[in-house]
């Protein structure tokens, strides 16, 4: 990559002050900045053929030429004020038309153009950095690695969240700036610094370009969800699973969302008329959960908690008054903490021993939606491994014979 890209930059080592304070730069590394990039590499002149016509005949020629007109993003095929006269226009032809005699056009179109136009002329079209799409700009910069860069960021409101692999870290500020410059709706570009390793499932991030504004607004299922990306867990790729699951919920059903995050499923379920008790251990998630419930006008359908999952389960089942009456008789329990959710099932066994069944739980069918990762090599192995984890958590071997429904992705 260094060899193939060295001609694209002025290879000047930035001063220490030019590298953001949160950079992971070391004395052995040179981080290239967007300002160090030679934008002239994007400059290109294309020699085109244009047809001179009277302005009043523009629509006629546009229809006549059809697919033989120039088709380039952000560039009109119509030139105005030819020779400084507003009475005349020029129509640029496709790059495949290179001869002024128009011999490359179909005969019938060529004859009509020659009869009705005012002749042809050459028009040099100059394109530069502003012309390129984000994908094309990155392809130009990193031709050997463009495929991985095209799919390298997640859009969260106005924030572009990248997860750059090591070979691109040297160019992270260039990549961030290109993404910022080429996407007018993006105001902040960040890179994930490390894996998720803490209890709250948050990750350290560094600012690559734009404003240090991490409060995002995400629209989903008719709801507006706001949250501070730097303090909460969020994954846009989970939306299709939420869409799928919500189809199994019905109005007035009771949902317990035990690892709710900032409330994407909880708020949407409440919006459709479910009664939702939602909890998350992260205080910042709880803050935004309450905010989103209020902002989407679903507070009457929600109870929000900042509880450890096992404590929430224990209190919800055994403590009278912990949940309001309309949130007690649960129909669906949603447990989306992929790395550990299965292990939290150990909170259920024994809760009703020697205690009154407050909500008639034992007399009703409750659906539990539990998620987990698995690295087994095939589906049968993955299924059995997941079953075994659930049996172990419940401390029973006589479950999951006829009641399970596995959805593997």
Short mmCIF file of C-alpha atoms in Angstrom, two decimals:
data_model
loop_
_atom_site.label_atom_id
_atom_site.label_comp_id
_atom_site.label_asym_id
_atom_site.label_seq_id
_atom_site.Cartn_x
_atom_site.Cartn_y
_atom_site.Cartn_z
CA UNK A 1 0.00 0.00 0.00
CA UNK A 2 2.84 2.39 0.77
CA UNK A 3 4.42 1.72 -2.60
CA UNK A 4 1.19 2.12 -4.54
CA UNK A 5 0.08 5.25 -2.70
CA UNK A 6 3.33 7.14 -2.18
CA UNK A 7 2.79 9.25 -5.29
CA UNK A 8 -0.55 10.51 -4.05
CA UNK A 9 0.78 12.53 -1.13
CA UNK A 10 3.34 15.13 -0.29
CA UNK A 11 5.27 12.90 2.07
CA UNK A 12 5.89 15.49 4.77
CA UNK A 13 5.83 14.31 8.36
CA UNK A 14 3.22 16.35 10.26
CA UNK A 15 4.37 18.27 13.28
CA UNK A 16 3.22 16.93 16.63
CA UNK A 17 0.71 19.76 16.94
CA UNK A 18 -0.93 18.72 13.67
CA UNK A 19 -2.00 15.36 15.07
CA UNK A 20 -5.17 15.42 17.23
CA UNK A 21 -4.58 14.89 20.93
CA UNK A 22 -6.55 11.64 20.94
CA UNK A 23 -4.40 10.16 18.17
CA UNK A 24 -2.59 6.89 18.77
CA UNK A 25 0.46 8.18 16.84
CA UNK A 26 3.90 7.18 18.02
CA UNK A 27 7.32 8.59 17.17
CA UNK A 28 7.82 5.80 14.63
CA UNK A 29 4.58 6.53 12.75
CA UNK A 30 3.72 9.24 10.25
CA UNK A 31 0.01 9.97 10.06
CA UNK A 32 -0.95 11.63 6.82
CA UNK A 33 -3.38 14.54 6.97
CA UNK A 34 -5.92 15.58 4.34
CA UNK A 35 -4.02 18.87 4.03
CA UNK A 36 -0.93 16.91 2.99
CA UNK A 37 -2.76 15.27 0.12
CA UNK A 38 -2.07 16.42 -3.43
CA UNK A 39 -5.60 16.92 -4.78
CA UNK A 40 -4.28 17.39 -8.29
CA UNK A 41 -4.25 13.60 -8.65
CA UNK A 42 -8.02 13.85 -9.08
CA UNK A 43 -7.78 16.33 -11.96
CA UNK A 44 -8.69 14.99 -15.36
CA UNK A 45 -9.55 16.61 -18.71
CA UNK A 46 -12.01 14.79 -20.97
CA UNK A 47 -12.30 15.87 -24.61
CA UNK A 48 -15.99 15.80 -25.53
CA UNK A 49 -17.96 16.53 -28.68
CA UNK A 50 -20.80 19.06 -28.38
CA UNK A 51 -23.63 19.97 -30.76
CA UNK A 52 -24.48 23.66 -31.13
CA UNK A 53 -28.18 24.38 -31.32
CA UNK A 54 -30.66 27.20 -30.87
CA UNK A 55 -31.92 27.42 -27.29
CA UNK A 56 -35.53 27.06 -28.44
CA UNK A 57 -34.72 23.60 -29.88
CA UNK A 58 -33.08 22.23 -26.71
CA UNK A 59 -35.93 19.90 -25.70
CA UNK A 60 -36.15 18.53 -29.23
CA UNK A 61 -32.45 17.61 -29.33
CA UNK A 62 -32.44 16.24 -25.80
CA UNK A 63 -35.16 13.78 -26.83
CA UNK A 64 -33.53 13.01 -30.20
CA UNK A 65 -30.10 12.21 -28.73
CA UNK A 66 -31.45 10.17 -25.82
CA UNK A 67 -28.78 7.77 -24.54
CA UNK A 68 -26.10 9.39 -26.67
CA UNK A 69 -26.04 12.46 -24.43
CA UNK A 70 -23.36 12.78 -21.74
CA UNK A 71 -24.33 10.97 -18.55
CA UNK A 72 -22.00 11.95 -15.71
CA UNK A 73 -22.97 12.60 -12.10
CA UNK A 74 -23.15 16.25 -11.06
CA UNK A 75 -22.52 17.42 -14.65
CA UNK A 76 -25.23 18.75 -16.96
CA UNK A 77 -25.04 17.77 -20.61
CA UNK A 78 -26.37 21.22 -21.59
CA UNK A 79 -23.97 24.14 -22.08
CA UNK A 80 -25.51 27.59 -21.85
CA UNK A 81 -24.65 30.85 -23.60
CA UNK A 82 -22.51 29.44 -26.39
CA UNK A 83 -20.10 32.12 -27.69
CA UNK A 84 -21.55 34.41 -25.03
CA UNK A 85 -24.99 34.40 -26.64
CA UNK A 86 -27.97 33.23 -24.56
CA UNK A 87 -29.82 32.28 -27.75
CA UNK A 88 -27.60 29.25 -28.23
CA UNK A 89 -26.97 26.02 -26.34
CA UNK A 90 -24.55 23.16 -26.61
CA UNK A 91 -25.38 19.52 -25.91
CA UNK A 92 -22.50 17.36 -24.77
CA UNK A 93 -22.34 13.90 -26.25
CA UNK A 94 -21.32 10.69 -24.53
CA UNK A 95 -17.60 9.97 -24.15
CA UNK A 96 -17.96 7.17 -26.72
CA UNK A 97 -18.66 9.77 -29.44
CA UNK A 98 -15.19 11.07 -30.40
CA UNK A 99 -15.54 12.30 -34.01
CA UNK A 100 -16.90 15.70 -34.97
CA UNK A 101 -18.52 14.25 -38.09
CA UNK A 102 -20.79 12.22 -35.75
CA UNK A 103 -20.15 9.08 -37.75
CA UNK A 104 -20.45 7.04 -34.52
CA UNK A 105 -24.12 8.00 -34.16
CA UNK A 106 -26.88 5.93 -35.81
CA UNK A 107 -27.53 7.16 -39.32
CA UNK A 108 -31.05 8.48 -38.73
CA UNK A 109 -30.01 10.48 -35.65
CA UNK A 110 -26.87 11.77 -37.37
CA UNK A 111 -28.83 12.98 -40.42
CA UNK A 112 -31.37 14.80 -38.28
CA UNK A 113 -28.64 16.46 -36.19
CA UNK A 114 -26.73 17.56 -39.28
CA UNK A 115 -29.92 18.98 -40.81
CA UNK A 116 -31.24 20.84 -37.76
CA UNK A 117 -28.19 21.79 -35.68
CA UNK A 118 -25.63 24.56 -36.08
CA UNK A 119 -22.65 22.22 -36.21
CA UNK A 120 -20.35 20.57 -33.71
CA UNK A 121 -17.37 21.67 -31.62
CA UNK A 122 -14.92 20.19 -29.15
CA UNK A 123 -15.40 20.90 -25.46
CA UNK A 124 -12.70 20.05 -22.89
CA UNK A 125 -14.38 19.05 -19.63
CA UNK A 126 -12.26 19.31 -16.49
CA UNK A 127 -13.17 17.27 -13.43
CA UNK A 128 -11.50 17.47 -10.02
CA UNK A 129 -11.88 16.22 -6.45
CA UNK A 130 -15.35 17.77 -6.13
CA UNK A 131 -16.67 15.55 -8.92
CA UNK A 132 -15.85 12.21 -7.31
CA UNK A 133 -18.28 10.25 -5.17
CA UNK A 134 -16.95 9.07 -1.75
CA UNK A 135 -16.50 5.56 -3.14
CA UNK A 136 -14.70 6.73 -6.28
CA UNK A 137 -12.45 9.09 -4.31
CA UNK A 138 -11.36 6.27 -2.02
CA UNK A 139 -10.86 3.95 -5.01
CA UNK A 140 -8.60 6.59 -6.53
CA UNK A 141 -6.58 6.85 -3.33
CA UNK A 142 -6.46 3.16 -2.47
CA UNK A 143 -7.10 1.20 -5.67
CA UNK A 144 -5.91 -2.10 -4.24
CA UNK A 145 -8.04 -1.86 -1.09
CA UNK A 146 -11.15 0.03 -2.19
CA UNK A 147 -13.52 -2.88 -1.62
CA UNK A 148 -12.92 -3.03 2.13
CA UNK A 149 -13.13 0.76 2.46
CA UNK A 150 -16.47 1.00 0.68
CA UNK A 151 -18.12 -1.04 3.38
CA UNK A 152 -15.99 0.31 6.20
CA UNK A 153 -18.32 2.62 8.09
CA UNK A 154 -21.68 2.60 9.78
CA UNK A 155 -23.89 5.69 9.60
CA UNK A 156 -25.49 6.70 12.91
CA UNK A 157 -27.42 9.91 12.41
CA UNK A 158 -24.82 12.52 11.41
CA UNK A 159 -21.93 10.31 12.60
CA UNK A 160 -19.87 8.04 10.38
CA UNK A 161 -18.43 5.26 12.54
CA UNK A 162 -15.43 3.48 11.03
CA UNK A 163 -13.69 0.32 12.14
CA UNK A 164 -10.44 0.63 10.21
CA UNK A 165 -8.13 -2.34 9.90
CA UNK A 166 -4.42 -1.85 10.72
CA UNK A 167 -3.27 -1.31 7.12
CA UNK A 168 -5.41 1.84 6.87
CA UNK A 169 -4.53 3.46 10.22
CA UNK A 170 -1.69 5.44 8.65
CA UNK A 171 -4.27 7.10 6.40
CA UNK A 172 -7.10 7.42 8.92
CA UNK A 173 -7.26 11.24 8.89
CA UNK A 174 -7.27 11.31 5.10
CA UNK A 175 -10.03 8.71 4.97
CA UNK A 176 -12.04 10.55 7.63
CA UNK A 177 -11.74 13.86 5.81
CA UNK A 178 -12.72 12.34 2.45
CA UNK A 179 -15.84 10.83 4.01
CA UNK A 180 -16.67 14.16 5.67
CA UNK A 181 -16.10 16.21 2.51
CA UNK A 182 -18.09 13.85 0.32
CA UNK A 183 -21.18 13.38 2.52
CA UNK A 184 -22.89 16.65 3.33
CA UNK A 185 -25.18 15.01 5.90
CA UNK A 186 -22.18 13.72 7.88
CA UNK A 187 -20.72 16.12 10.43
CA UNK A 188 -18.60 13.77 12.54
CA UNK A 189 -16.29 10.90 11.56
CA UNK A 190 -14.94 8.57 14.25
CA UNK A 191 -12.90 5.39 14.35
CA UNK A 192 -13.35 2.54 16.80
CA UNK A 193 -10.11 2.25 18.76
CA UNK A 194 -10.56 -1.08 20.53
CA UNK A 195 -12.93 -4.00 20.95
CA UNK A 196 -15.95 -3.84 23.25
CA UNK A 197 -14.57 -5.14 26.53
CA UNK A 198 -16.52 -3.44 29.32
CA UNK A 199 -19.78 -4.19 31.12
CA UNK A 200 -21.69 -1.43 29.35
CA UNK A 201 -20.65 -2.62 25.85
CA UNK A 202 -19.28 0.80 24.91
CA UNK A 203 -16.08 1.32 22.94
CA UNK A 204 -13.36 3.93 22.86
CA UNK A 205 -13.43 6.10 19.75
CA UNK A 206 -11.22 8.76 18.23
CA UNK A 207 -12.29 11.74 16.16
CA UNK A 208 -10.95 11.61 12.61
CA UNK A 209 -12.76 14.59 11.09
CA UNK A 210 -15.54 17.07 11.76
CA UNK A 211 -17.22 18.16 14.97
CA UNK A 212 -16.82 16.30 18.29
CA UNK A 213 -20.61 15.99 18.48
CA UNK A 214 -21.54 12.46 19.49
CA UNK A 215 -25.25 12.97 20.18
CA UNK A 216 -26.94 11.19 17.27
CA UNK A 217 -30.54 11.17 16.10
CA UNK A 218 -31.62 7.91 14.49
CA UNK A 219 -35.00 7.38 12.81
CA UNK A 220 -36.46 3.88 12.91
CA UNK A 221 -39.97 2.48 12.60
CA UNK A 222 -41.61 5.90 12.89
CA UNK A 223 -39.62 6.78 16.03
CA UNK A 224 -36.84 9.29 16.64
CA UNK A 225 -34.15 7.87 18.88
CA UNK A 226 -31.46 10.07 20.38
CA UNK A 227 -28.34 9.01 22.25
CA UNK A 228 -24.69 9.85 22.84
CA UNK A 229 -22.76 7.30 20.82
CA UNK A 230 -19.63 7.58 22.95
CA UNK A 231 -21.44 6.46 26.12
CA UNK A 232 -23.89 3.76 25.00
CA UNK A 233 -23.99 0.59 22.93
CA UNK A 234 -25.50 0.94 19.47
CA UNK A 235 -25.55 -1.22 16.36
CA UNK A 236 -27.61 -0.17 13.33
CA UNK A 237 -27.28 -3.67 11.87
CA UNK A 238 -29.69 -4.99 14.52
CA UNK A 239 -32.63 -3.07 13.02
CA UNK A 240 -33.73 -5.92 10.69
CA UNK A 241 -33.92 -8.25 13.68
CA UNK A 242 -36.02 -5.70 15.58
CA UNK A 243 -38.28 -5.39 12.52
CA UNK A 244 -38.69 -9.17 12.44
CA UNK A 245 -39.40 -9.52 16.14
CA UNK A 246 -41.93 -6.69 16.31
CA UNK A 247 -44.10 -8.58 13.84
CA UNK A 248 -44.61 -11.19 16.59
CA UNK A 249 -45.87 -8.61 19.10
CA UNK A 250 -49.51 -7.56 19.36
CA UNK A 251 -51.15 -4.48 20.79
CA UNK A 252 -51.67 -4.66 24.58
CA UNK A 253 -49.17 -7.50 25.01
CA UNK A 254 -46.62 -7.08 27.81
CA UNK A 255 -42.93 -7.00 26.88
CA UNK A 256 -39.97 -7.17 29.24
CA UNK A 257 -36.84 -5.80 27.51
CA UNK A 258 -34.07 -6.71 29.93
CA UNK A 259 -31.02 -5.36 28.04
CA UNK A 260 -32.84 -2.48 26.37
CA UNK A 261 -29.99 -0.08 25.66
CA UNK A 262 -31.40 3.31 24.66
CA UNK A 263 -34.72 1.65 23.80
CA UNK A 264 -34.96 0.98 20.04
CA UNK A 265 -37.16 -2.09 20.43
CA UNK A 266 -38.86 -0.93 23.65
CA UNK A 267 -39.94 2.44 22.25
CA UNK A 268 -41.13 0.94 18.97
CA UNK A 269 -43.12 -1.75 20.77
CA UNK A 270 -44.69 0.89 23.04
CA UNK A 271 -45.51 2.95 19.94
CA UNK A 272 -47.55 0.05 18.56
CA UNK A 273 -49.52 -0.26 21.81
CA UNK A 274 -47.57 -2.82 23.84
CA UNK A 275 -46.87 -2.37 27.52
CA UNK A 276 -43.10 -2.42 27.90
CA UNK A 277 -40.95 -2.72 31.03
CA UNK A 278 -37.42 -1.88 29.90
CA UNK A 279 -34.16 -1.94 31.83
CA UNK A 280 -30.46 -1.43 31.24
CA UNK A 281 -27.54 -1.40 33.64
CA UNK A 282 -25.79 1.53 31.93
CA UNK A 283 -26.96 4.83 33.54
CA UNK A 284 -26.41 6.66 30.24
CA UNK A 285 -28.62 4.16 28.42
CA UNK A 286 -31.30 4.65 31.06
CA UNK A 287 -31.09 8.43 30.66
CA UNK A 288 -31.62 8.21 26.90
CA UNK A 289 -34.29 5.51 27.32
CA UNK A 290 -36.36 7.88 29.45
CA UNK A 291 -35.69 10.70 26.99
CA UNK A 292 -36.75 8.62 23.99
CA UNK A 293 -39.91 7.38 25.71
CA UNK A 294 -40.91 10.98 26.42
CA UNK A 295 -39.79 12.31 23.03
CA UNK A 296 -41.88 9.68 21.22
CA UNK A 297 -44.88 10.20 23.52
CA UNK A 298 -45.05 6.60 24.78
CA UNK A 299 -44.44 7.13 28.51
CA UNK A 300 -47.89 5.71 29.35
CA UNK A 301 -46.88 2.43 27.73
CA UNK A 302 -43.44 2.18 29.34
CA UNK A 303 -41.73 1.65 32.66
CA UNK A 304 -38.01 2.40 32.58
CA UNK A 305 -35.44 0.90 34.96
CA UNK A 306 -31.71 1.17 35.60
CA UNK A 307 -31.23 -2.34 36.99
CA UNK A 308 -28.86 -5.25 36.73
CA UNK A 309 -30.59 -7.89 34.60
CA UNK A 310 -30.75 -10.51 37.33
CA UNK A 311 -32.12 -7.98 39.82
CA UNK A 312 -34.73 -6.84 37.34
CA UNK A 313 -35.85 -10.43 36.75
CA UNK A 314 -36.00 -11.15 40.49
CA UNK A 315 -37.91 -8.00 41.37
CA UNK A 316 -40.27 -8.23 38.40
CA UNK A 317 -41.32 -11.76 39.34
CA UNK A 318 -41.23 -11.72 43.14
CA UNK A 319 -41.75 -8.16 44.37
CA UNK A 320 -45.31 -6.91 44.44
CA UNK A 321 -45.50 -3.31 43.26
CA UNK A 322 -42.16 -3.28 41.45
CA UNK A 323 -44.10 -3.28 38.18
CA UNK A 324 -47.38 -1.50 37.68
CA UNK A 325 -50.30 -3.87 37.24
CA UNK A 326 -50.55 -3.42 33.47
CA UNK A 327 -46.87 -4.41 33.04
CA UNK A 328 -46.98 -7.58 35.13
CA UNK A 329 -48.42 -10.41 33.04
CA UNK A 330 -45.57 -10.72 30.58
CA UNK A 331 -46.02 -12.22 27.10
CA UNK A 332 -42.51 -11.75 25.67
CA UNK A 333 -39.14 -11.52 27.41
CA UNK A 334 -36.49 -9.97 25.16
CA UNK A 335 -32.87 -10.67 26.11
CA UNK A 336 -30.52 -9.25 23.50
CA UNK A 337 -27.05 -9.29 25.01
CA UNK A 338 -25.41 -11.59 22.45
CA UNK A 339 -22.25 -12.39 24.36
CA UNK A 340 -23.86 -13.25 27.69
CA UNK A 341 -27.68 -13.26 27.53
CA UNK A 342 -27.94 -17.06 27.80
CA UNK A 343 -26.01 -17.09 31.05
CA UNK A 344 -28.53 -14.66 32.59
CA UNK A 345 -31.22 -17.34 32.27
CA UNK A 346 -29.92 -18.70 35.58
CA UNK A 347 -31.84 -15.88 37.27
CA UNK A 348 -35.21 -17.55 36.59
CA UNK A 349 -35.01 -20.97 38.29
CA UNK A 350 -36.18 -21.00 41.90
CA UNK A 351 -37.83 -17.57 41.90
CA UNK A 352 -41.28 -19.06 42.49
CA UNK A 353 -40.19 -21.67 45.01
CA UNK A 354 -42.24 -21.19 48.20
CA UNK A 355 -43.58 -17.92 46.80
CA UNK A 356 -46.93 -16.88 45.42
CA UNK A 357 -47.08 -16.81 41.62
CA UNK A 358 -47.90 -13.10 41.50
CA UNK A 359 -48.71 -12.88 37.80
CA UNK A 360 -49.94 -16.42 37.03
CA UNK A 361 -46.68 -17.03 35.16
CA UNK A 362 -46.94 -20.80 35.51
CA UNK A 363 -50.38 -20.85 33.89
CA UNK A 364 -49.43 -19.01 30.71
CA UNK A 365 -47.10 -19.37 27.74
CA UNK A 366 -44.31 -16.83 27.77
CA UNK A 367 -41.99 -16.45 24.81
CA UNK A 368 -38.36 -15.76 25.60
CA UNK A 369 -36.18 -14.27 22.88
CA UNK A 370 -32.57 -15.00 23.84
CA UNK A 371 -29.53 -14.17 21.71
CA UNK A 372 -25.99 -15.49 21.62
CA UNK A 373 -22.88 -15.78 19.49
CA UNK A 374 -21.60 -19.14 18.32
CA UNK A 375 -18.51 -20.14 16.38
CA UNK A 376 -19.47 -23.76 15.65
CA UNK A 377 -18.59 -24.91 12.11
CA UNK A 378 -22.11 -25.99 11.10
CA UNK A 379 -25.75 -25.45 12.01
CA UNK A 380 -26.37 -28.75 13.88
CA UNK A 381 -23.31 -28.14 16.06
CA UNK A 382 -24.30 -24.53 16.69
CA UNK A 383 -27.84 -25.57 17.61
CA UNK A 384 -26.71 -28.22 20.07
CA UNK A 385 -24.10 -25.96 21.64
CA UNK A 386 -26.70 -23.24 22.15
CA UNK A 387 -29.17 -25.73 23.62
CA UNK A 388 -26.55 -26.96 26.05
CA UNK A 389 -25.81 -23.43 27.25
CA UNK A 390 -29.50 -22.88 27.91
CA UNK A 391 -29.88 -26.19 29.75
CA UNK A 392 -26.88 -25.34 31.89
CA UNK A 393 -28.24 -21.90 32.74
CA UNK A 394 -31.62 -23.31 33.75
CA UNK A 395 -30.04 -26.27 35.51
CA UNK A 396 -32.38 -28.66 33.70
CA UNK A 397 -32.09 -31.18 30.90
CA UNK A 398 -35.81 -31.55 30.16
CA UNK A 399 -36.25 -28.31 28.22
CA UNK A 400 -35.93 -27.21 24.60
CA UNK A 401 -37.38 -30.40 23.16
CA UNK A 402 -40.55 -29.05 21.58
CA UNK A 403 -40.76 -25.38 22.52
CA UNK A 404 -37.65 -23.89 20.97
CA UNK A 405 -37.49 -21.82 17.81
CA UNK A 406 -33.95 -21.13 16.60
CA UNK A 407 -33.17 -18.28 14.23
CA UNK A 408 -29.58 -18.52 13.03
CA UNK A 409 -27.77 -15.76 11.17
#
